[in-house]
C-alpha positions as a printed NumPy array, in Angstrom:
array([[ 35.489,  73.095, 124.096],
       [ 36.767,  76.629, 123.632],
       [ 37.708,  78.494, 126.785],
       [ 37.81 ,  82.273, 126.63 ],
       [ 39.648,  84.511, 129.029],
       [ 37.352,  86.791, 130.999],
       [ 36.866,  90.268, 129.557],
       [ 38.773,  92.991, 131.313],
       [ 36.729,  96.009, 132.326],
       [ 38.632,  99.216, 131.698],
       [ 37.98 , 101.681, 134.526],
       [ 36.713, 105.112, 133.427],
       [ 38.896, 107.012, 135.878],
       [ 41.869, 107.451, 133.579],
       [ 42.787, 110.463, 131.453],
       [ 43.829, 108.382, 128.467],
       [ 43.578, 104.838, 127.185],
       [ 45.641, 102.565, 124.995],
       [ 44.831, 102.443, 121.302],
       [ 44.129,  99.452, 119.099],
       [ 46.702,  98.41 , 116.529],
       [ 44.535,  99.884, 113.743],
       [ 44.205, 103.202, 115.616],
       [ 47.977, 103.274, 116.212],
       [ 48.615, 102.719, 112.502],
       [ 46.221, 105.472, 111.404],
       [ 47.577, 107.869, 114.033],
       [ 51.173, 107.127, 112.993],
       [ 50.421, 107.734, 109.297],
       [ 48.654, 110.976, 110.212],
       [ 51.643, 112.095, 112.299],
       [ 54.114, 111.113, 109.593],
       [ 52.255, 113.074, 106.927],
       [ 51.386, 116.039, 109.133],
       [ 47.666, 115.415, 108.749],
       [ 46.192, 113.492, 105.868],
       [ 42.768, 113.244, 104.24 ],
       [ 43.603, 109.718, 103.096],
       [ 41.293, 108.196, 105.715],
       [ 38.363, 110.582, 105.379],
       [ 35.026, 108.91 , 104.745],
       [ 32.901, 111.587, 103.039],
       [ 29.312, 111.484, 101.849],
       [ 27.145, 114.156, 100.235],
       [ 23.357, 114.069,  99.99 ],
       [ 21.176, 116.251,  97.825],
       [ 18.259, 117.399,  99.967],
       [ 14.872, 118.383,  98.541],
       [ 12.458, 119.984, 100.984],
       [ 12.932, 122.029, 104.094],
       [ 15.618, 120.622, 106.39 ],
       [ 15.39 , 121.537, 110.06 ],
       [ 19.04 , 122.266, 110.9  ],
       [ 18.458, 122.727, 114.632],
       [ 16.826, 119.296, 114.681],
       [ 19.733, 117.934, 112.648],
       [ 22.183, 119.379, 115.179],
       [ 20.209, 117.699, 117.975],
       [ 20.43 , 114.369, 116.104],
       [ 24.196, 114.63 , 115.663],
       [ 24.643, 115.683, 119.292],
       [ 22.711, 112.576, 120.368],
       [ 24.9  , 110.416, 118.131],
       [ 28.03 , 111.979, 119.664],
       [ 26.626, 111.327, 123.145],
       [ 26.036, 107.66 , 122.317],
       [ 29.283, 106.97 , 120.472],
       [ 32.374, 107.884, 122.465],
       [ 34.631, 106.95 , 119.558],
       [ 33.337, 109.98 , 117.624],
       [ 34.479, 112.337, 120.372],
       [ 37.73 , 110.547, 121.088],
       [ 40.95 , 112.392, 120.33 ],
       [ 44.377, 110.848, 119.87 ],
       [ 47.376, 112.306, 121.638],
       [ 51.003, 111.376, 122.027],
       [ 52.068, 110.17 , 125.455],
       [ 55.72 , 109.184, 125.854],
       [ 55.987, 108.419, 122.148],
       [ 52.796, 106.345, 122.001],
       [ 49.358, 107.139, 120.703],
       [ 46.747, 107.309, 123.437],
       [ 43.071, 107.995, 123.17 ],
       [ 41.193, 110.47 , 125.309],
       [ 37.411, 110.5  , 125.321],
       [ 36.165, 114.058, 125.4  ],
       [ 33.106, 114.624, 127.595],
       [ 30.081, 116.129, 125.898],
       [ 30.463, 119.167, 128.155],
       [ 33.634, 120.054, 126.185],
       [ 31.883, 119.961, 122.828],
       [ 29.869, 122.495, 120.917],
       [ 28.861, 120.535, 117.841],
       [ 27.604, 122.683, 115.017],
       [ 26.714, 122.254, 111.398],
       [ 28.528, 124.658, 109.089],
       [ 26.   , 126.466, 106.923],
       [ 26.852, 128.058, 103.609],
       [ 24.248, 129.955, 101.609],
       [ 24.734, 129.473,  97.878],
       [ 21.107, 130.154,  96.956],
       [ 21.957, 133.542,  95.448],
       [ 24.178, 132.004,  92.75 ],
       [ 23.088, 131.056,  89.243],
       [ 22.795, 127.375,  88.323],
       [ 26.28 , 126.886,  86.841],
       [ 28.036, 129.023,  89.448],
       [ 26.166, 127.245,  92.212],
       [ 27.05 , 123.822,  90.858],
       [ 30.721, 124.832,  90.68 ],
       [ 30.68 , 126.215,  94.237],
       [ 29.017, 123.067,  95.603],
       [ 31.553, 120.916,  93.79 ],
       [ 34.499, 122.987,  95.048],
       [ 33.195, 122.942,  98.625],
       [ 32.696, 119.168,  98.613],
       [ 36.174, 118.626,  97.107],
       [ 37.718, 120.908,  99.746],
       [ 35.949, 119.075, 102.564],
       [ 37.053, 115.705, 101.223],
       [ 40.731, 116.735, 101.269],
       [ 40.626, 118.644, 104.577],
       [ 42.37 , 116.467, 107.156],
       [ 40.967, 115.93 , 110.632],
       [ 43.103, 117.118, 113.532],
       [ 43.203, 113.823, 115.448],
       [ 44.369, 115.554, 118.636],
       [ 41.509, 118.067, 118.751],
       [ 38.635, 117.424, 116.35 ],
       [ 35.437, 115.501, 116.791],
       [ 35.779, 112.651, 114.282],
       [ 32.744, 113.765, 112.297],
       [ 31.964, 117.046, 110.571],
       [ 28.795, 118.163, 108.868],
       [ 27.995, 121.042, 106.52 ],
       [ 24.839, 122.154, 104.796],
       [ 25.002, 124.095, 101.558],
       [ 21.764, 125.995, 100.891],
       [ 21.067, 125.89 ,  97.154],
       [ 17.448, 127.141,  97.323],
       [ 14.864, 128.052,  99.956],
       [ 14.07 , 124.386, 100.555],
       [ 16.926, 122.517,  98.925],
       [ 20.583, 121.961,  99.556],
       [ 23.464, 119.576,  99.907],
       [ 24.307, 117.88 , 103.2  ],
       [ 28.031, 117.111, 103.414],
       [ 29.069, 114.524, 105.988],
       [ 32.64 , 113.45 , 106.657],
       [ 34.015, 111.02 , 109.226],
       [ 37.542, 109.826, 109.939],
       [ 38.269, 106.128, 109.468],
       [ 39.94 , 105.984, 112.905],
       [ 36.395, 106.172, 114.319],
       [ 34.453, 104.277, 111.704],
       [ 34.437, 101.712, 108.934],
       [ 31.961, 100.73 , 106.235],
       [ 29.848,  98.617, 108.581],
       [ 29.606, 101.29 , 111.273],
       [ 28.762, 103.943, 108.662],
       [ 25.657, 101.921, 107.817],
       [ 24.778, 101.622, 111.514],
       [ 25.218, 105.373, 111.999],
       [ 23.159, 106.164, 108.899],
       [ 20.278, 104.014, 110.171],
       [ 20.585, 105.565, 113.619],
       [ 20.589, 109.045, 112.076],
       [ 17.3  , 108.442, 110.228],
       [ 15.666, 106.838, 113.296],
       [ 16.671, 109.738, 115.531],
       [ 15.666, 112.397, 113.019],
       [ 12.219, 110.854, 112.61 ],
       [ 11.731, 110.424, 116.375],
       [ 12.831, 113.986, 117.177],
       [ 10.784, 115.386, 114.271],
       [  7.687, 113.772, 115.82 ],
       [  8.557, 115.194, 119.241],
       [  9.518, 111.824, 120.684],
       [ 12.474, 110.903, 122.818],
       [ 15.456, 109.051, 121.484],
       [ 14.223, 105.569, 120.556],
       [ 17.2  , 103.887, 122.215],
       [ 17.704, 105.956, 125.359]])
């Protein structure tokens, strides 16, 4: 018979919390390198059809509300990495919009490629940034590229799939005027 120690409930009255070993390692590497894109987890999606960006912002805001790890920042406290969960009231999540629809095909393709490359190598500021950033590149009236980037300190391959499924469920629910399906 396996006996497990009882789980310890961490009170929510503290300013900062200890980090996991994996978080400490990623924070240390980031500190050592002065910010690194090495642990960025980018994705880009070609979008055909009109995309409601205000609805998309609402979806990402709901995801940030649900997942504290995405709004957690990592600060040094007496030489150790600590995590601080930012309240939603501190955040103003927005999707960066870039209009490339005026460019010709080849120029537009180059600009999209350069933007995506730049986003991939732009490090997150672990002490200040939300651990997800989103951009939308307008390539035509109802087409574009959605660029999504998350830091590995807040996510892994499994959780990216969970967040992707949650994103589509929320977008569909909000598009139909429904409440969040899991609230």
